[in-house]
Amino acid sequence: MDTLILVSLALPLLLALLVALPRSRAVALALAPGAPLPALVLALAAREPLLFELPDVLTGLQLGVDDTGRVFLLFTSLIWLAAGWYARGWLADDPRRARFAVFFLLTQAGNLGACLALDAAGFYAFYALMSFAAYGLVAHDNNAVARRAGRVYLVLAVAGEMLILSGLLLALGLAPDHPWAVACLLLGFGVKVGLPLLHVSLPLAYAAAPAPAAAVLAGAMIKAGLLGWLRFLPLGDAALPDAGQILMLAGGAAIVGGSVIGLMQRQPGAILAYSSVAQMGHFALGVGAGLVAPELWPLIAAALVVYAAHHALAKAALFLGLGVVARHGASFIHLAGLALPALALAGAPFSSGMLAKLGLKDALAPLPAPWADVLPVLLAVGVLGTALLMARFLVRVREAPTAGGAPASLWAPWLLMLAGVAGMTAGLAPSASWTAALQPGVLLYALWPILAALVLTVIALRLRLRAPQIPAGDLLVPFERLLATLARRLAHLRPPALPTLPTHAARRPPRLESRLRAWPLAGALWLALLAGFIVLLAR
Amino acid sequence: MIADTWLPVAVVLSSLVPGLFIFFLAESRVRLRTTLNLVGAFAKLALIGVMLWGVLHDHEYVFTHTVLPGLDLVLKADALAMLFVTLSAVLWLFTTLYAIGYLEGAPNRSRFFGFFSLCVTATVGVAMAGNLFTFFLFYELLTLATYPLVVHRGTEKALRAGHIYLAYTLGGGALLLIGTVWLYGLAGQVDFAPGGTLSTLPPDTAGQLQIIFLLLIAGVGVKAALVPLHGWLPLAMVAPAPVSALLHAVAVVKAGAFGIVRIVYEVYGIEFAQSLSLLLPLAIVASITILWGSLRALFQDDLKRRLAYSTVSQVAYIVLGVTLFGPVGTIGGIVHLVHQGIMKITLFFCAGNYAETLGIHKVSEMDGVGRRMPWTTLAFTIGAFGMIGVPPLAGFISKWYLGLGALEAGMPWVLAVLAVSSLLNAAYFLPILHRAWFRPPPETWPHEHIPLRRGWETAPLLLLPPMATAAATLIVGLFAASAFSPLDWATLIAGREYLQWTP
Amino acid sequence: MTDWLDPLPWLIVLPLVWGTLAFVLGPGRGARLAIVALVLQMLLALQLAAQLVDAGARAYAVGGWGAPLGIDLYADGLAAVMLLLTQAVALPLAVYARGYFAATTKGRDLFWPITGLMLAALNALFVSADLFNIYVTLELLGLAAVGLVAIAGGTAPVTAALRYLLATLLGSGAYLLGVALIYGTYGSVSLEVLAPLITDEAPFAVTLAAALMLLGLMLKTALFPFHFWLPPAHGGAPAPVSALLSALVIKASFYLVVRLWLDLFEPLTTVDAAQLIGALGAAAIIWGSLLALTQTRLKMLVAYSTVAQIGYLFLLFPLATLTLPAAADSALQGGVMQALAHGLAKAAMFAAAGSMIVATGRDDINRLGGVGARLPLTLFTFGMAGVTLMGLPPSGGFSAKWLLLQAALESGQWWWVAVMVVGGLLTAAYVFKVLRRAFLPVAEGDSVTPVPRVLEFSAFALALASILLGVFGAPLMDLLAVGRGA
């Protein structure tokens, strides 16, 4: 098992190296999609928690699989497997596919490593590898849109890295529940999770990245941020009501804001991104609740893990499907394929989404006032918002232009992903929650938002209502303008002149020197000094 | 044992003697010169290897020679010295190889390599100095040995840079001298000893000791390029690339930083320095330097200038680590001494490669260079990420320990300095990497000297050293916790500086 | 001990002999003879030093008669150190001069005889035991030096020589006046006899004598503001002559000031007077360095550097006068070390400058381009000598500065610290002014011809010695302590 852990990390790295070397490139490219297989096997096979220590590496690296990590590893490796497979078809004609593959594999290694690392430095290392290498995925297309997306992504990612590092250090050096540590970790991982205000890179990046990259970004990597919270926040140990409340508020804002702004988007990718913001708001809500009420944490944690797996697979399936549509057109079967994960996301009856949402709702129910009253409303808004977003997404997809003309090899990985979404539903939840979920009242509760969304969408389409437009990245646009002005100002700073050895001090000797040479002055000076000495010596 | 006395001297001589020979060599004796250089470099490494083994086993290597009554020249190989000596010797070897490739066919090579060896001699002397006087001696020798290297090209710009360099370093040397003499007057011979020696002085000298500290730090701070004494460094980058590499990584800048380490830990003693409340002001100066250097680097288009400002910032990390009261901060500062050297030398090697191969001197000319010179750019990338502090590279380990050390020392604001500086580092390095890897290459390069040949993107002697140091950047970071890593050695040193602490 | 093998008299006789012979034999064989004799002198000086370390300071009665009738020689540590310096500077310079005068014949014939005379006078001066003998040697030395300045012929050197002559005569005249006053008061000129007689209640005539003698010697040492004669004389003479004058001749009068101030007139000295001397020294350091910076001729720059370096010598007086014994010891050691270091370094520097001038064919700092490439060793020599003058380690100049700084800080006279530091930086400025030019490529229309290797190596030897002095100076300091009352 220890070997399997090593192999699952080493294989993507090794393949990245082999792709980079011209001689082995062709072979390595063919093998690249299989890179996450060992990790997948590990996730499936690791029934018991595993711990594998490498004391010489970094500050003493600890790798392993625990209960949480196993779920994360499972859906992460599955998404990467499908996306890698998909990428082969997607980029078949791309001259820069080798470069893409290198970054893809590096990001993958980072993401898998983050799932496996159990110590702070190790987690941070893999997380950073993932964040930085993903720049190559976001900026791959190398047009203006991709470059801007890449820049914004990178700035936020680097800022996030610094916050995470500071947070980890504070947690280790002071205390895990030190307010500053918690704040840094919340914000640092919040960049990846897409907390409000930190979310601005998501819409840009998801829209700019190639479809398989968007799938891993939205499906797998965003969850690494969540994993960071789960691993390093003092959840269940300490009550931090202030931080928790703020985080819950942020989650609420994300749920509402993400839905609203998402509805004002035109690009399908951006709609999905804002949907992610809204979905991740649920996680903020859950983690915040865990900080407020540590005693509830075990329940909440279980619910969140299920939710994470559900959202990861569904979102990845949506992005892969979006790519299929972009290449092959919005045929009925394609739309049907897209509708499946969309429904799951909206929490339709019998879907993983329903299970996840119910689980979260139940876990959060015992929270004290005022959350007990607010939460049901908020969650309902969230579900409705998601349903609306999905409807809007499907509408926009149908209208979006298609590029067309790629091999059918995109199909198989997409189907794998869809199967994953379906399999999730069956596989993850304990049977008890199934029986609870199959109550008619519950089913109705799950159904109404979808129906409502359907009705609203049909009305909107009939009336040809046009949503107002907000550019993807919303608040980013004015901020970028401000920064540009600031940079111009700073560039005008001039350094002061530097001191130097005086080599050209004076061109000519001072006149005093030639006067000293004249005998009368010299003689007078001599006599004066003589007198002086006599006086001084005589006391 | 005779060897115990003479080994330190032999280490110094192993570069001095070849250097002096090289001065007298005719320009055309390429092979002999190369042989002399390499024999010196390898001999030094071998001698150091022996001493490393000894020092690890608590062996003392001390050489003492009385220069004047009450004034001894002492060379001593303690753990701290060995850290710096090993770094210097290893990087000297790489730089020599690189310089041989870099200067192929250039004029005045005998002079260059002569002073080059002298420069390393001085650095090794600085490292092994056993008291403040010996330190000062080699410190000034370093100034003199590097001046001809800075002005080597003989252009007006180089000469101007050389003069500014001298104005700063000689001025700093003067302050250091005053401080040293004053301290000798107060305390007699000031030997470097773990834990410092000054705490036994009567309490009424505290005021004087504070002033002396100021003088000493200002003196070495010039070479360590602490703001506002850093002005010479960005100009000195007119020197040939191997010189810049050596200057920024091991020799001059590092000698300054090393001086601060010695003064704080082994002259005053960290605990005594803390009790004189000397550490906080120094930490503030270092923090300002870190931020200012990074900020200035942002606006440089000249690649080497950008790297130079980056050095200003990075070297201050060492100083910052020194001022963090507590063993963890000490480890961070000392280990960064090594890490910064490896990373920065990589970057300068790469900058030299770009200039020498394609005539690229500016960041704005680097579009697509990753495709033309992938290996060099890879090395550059590793170096840059290391500087930003991305794991598992060397810079991360430094930052990790500095951060923890800051918390241990009760100065959490340092974390903010580190974070902001890392952000700025990213801001000035990542655009370079973007250009190099993602932008399309231009039709023609500014001035292509070395064409692609049999798969070599540039001359082998230019390519291999940065690859090696880049690999080292990765290895010392990745295997930081293993035995004999710089981190391990720094931990050993910290253990000896804090008498009450066991790692 | 009147053994004929005693090195003391031989050190005086030998140069007289070879000087005379050189006059007869001509410059070719004379030079060879001189070099051989100088090797011998060096050995004798070393032997004397060894004897002194073993047995302490001692006198030597010429012809066995002894004072007050005969002539007494007296050698203590200080004298021995100066003797060593003299031989150590003269030997490489003789080698240098032989090569130099092979290239330039101007003044060759008279160089060796006058140099012999001059060295004899110098050696005699250092070991003279009475004030009058000192006067005689001083006068001889001055005349020989003036002669050397004039040997090249031409208007400028002769004018300079005349000015020098006048200054040196005035100086020795004042000195003689002082000797006369002392003799009139005490009826003796023997240092040994006078030492116990002169107390702090000495009559005014003695004070007057002391002032006259000191002022006269300062004039001869070219201490600011009496440096006016030095740059033209030293800058205009042939390179080996400049080297000898700057390195040795001015040290002789300085040596006498030290002797008189610290030994004979010690009871009369006051802090204020010492501070005045120090102030003159400080002014010399600053003024000389600044003027060196403004020079365009290489040798004039080096000559002004001498003016500045003399200033350091005189800092010893405020530091050694009525201060703590430790500070006074440091000060004396520092002053003497400075004399040694400057002697060796300045000889090297003038010699190197001479080589550069021979190579480029002109005495112009701005046209030194190419020297760095063609005469690397000479440039290196110049640089090493510069290091000593700047007081950077490891060098004799550094040791001197260290000791003086130590004395200044120990005696609480921090103002001299500032002067020394600023002086060091100014020195760096003018030294690098030359080096910087030499690093440039050859200018259009200029040419750099190679010079004989012997010129390069002899100068290098001197510079190397000035550096090594800093590393191996401790035995010399031990020697210096011989005969100084413990």
Tab-separated table of C-alpha atoms in Angstrom, chain A residues 33 36 40 71-87 104 108 111-112 211-223 308-317 319-320 413 416-417 420-421:
chain	number	residue	atom	x	y	z
A	33	PRO	CA	-4.556	9.594	-19.315
A	36	PRO	CA	-4.565	8.768	-11.973
A	40	LEU	CA	-8.100	5.442	-8.040
A	71	VAL	CA	-13.614	10.128	-0.518
A	72	PHE	CA	-11.718	13.107	-1.830
A	73	LEU	CA	-9.140	10.862	-3.415
A	74	LEU	CA	-11.849	8.783	-4.978
A	75	PHE	CA	-13.720	11.519	-6.770
A	76	THR	CA	-10.550	13.455	-7.515
A	77	SER	CA	-8.858	10.559	-9.233
A	78	LEU	CA	-12.032	9.666	-11.068
A	79	ILE	CA	-12.438	13.185	-12.399
A	80	TRP	CA	-8.810	13.367	-13.409
A	81	LEU	CA	-9.064	10.026	-15.126
A	82	ALA	CA	-12.060	11.075	-17.150
A	83	ALA	CA	-10.628	14.506	-17.868
A	84	GLY	CA	-7.297	13.092	-18.957
A	85	TRP	CA	-8.961	10.686	-21.269
A	86	TYR	CA	-11.165	13.476	-22.537
A	87	ALA	CA	-8.226	15.818	-23.024
A	104	PHE	CA	-2.129	18.808	-16.601
A	108	GLN	CA	-2.912	16.324	-11.158
A	111	ASN	CA	-4.230	17.605	-6.471
A	112	LEU	CA	-3.797	13.928	-5.675
A	211	ALA	CA	-13.041	21.827	-21.344
A	212	PRO	CA	-11.087	19.066	-19.593
A	213	ALA	CA	-9.159	21.668	-17.625
A	214	ALA	CA	-12.356	23.413	-16.622
A	215	ALA	CA	-13.730	20.074	-15.467
A	216	VAL	CA	-10.835	19.418	-13.125
A	217	LEU	CA	-10.759	23.025	-11.965
A	218	ALA	CA	-14.419	23.078	-11.135
A	219	GLY	CA	-14.761	19.495	-10.072
A	220	ALA	CA	-11.618	18.402	-8.322
A	221	MET	CA	-9.380	21.338	-7.510
A	222	ILE	CA	-11.995	23.558	-5.963
A	223	LYS	CA	-12.560	20.742	-3.474
A	308	ALA	CA	-18.353	17.519	-1.970
A	309	ALA	CA	-18.291	14.260	-3.852
A	310	HIS	CA	-21.665	14.973	-5.371
A	311	HIS	CA	-20.822	18.462	-6.504
A	312	ALA	CA	-17.411	17.489	-7.789
A	313	LEU	CA	-18.679	14.738	-10.032
A	314	ALA	CA	-21.721	16.617	-11.232
A	315	LYS	CA	-19.806	19.769	-12.025
A	316	ALA	CA	-17.118	17.842	-13.830
A	317	ALA	CA	-19.724	16.013	-15.862
A	319	PHE	CA	-18.075	20.813	-17.978
A	320	LEU	CA	-17.160	17.749	-19.981
A	413	PRO	CA	-14.907	9.849	-20.837
A	416	LEU	CA	-17.624	7.592	-17.485
A	417	MET	CA	-18.220	10.838	-15.673
A	420	GLY	CA	-19.773	8.411	-11.803
A	421	VAL	CA	-22.536	10.880	-11.020
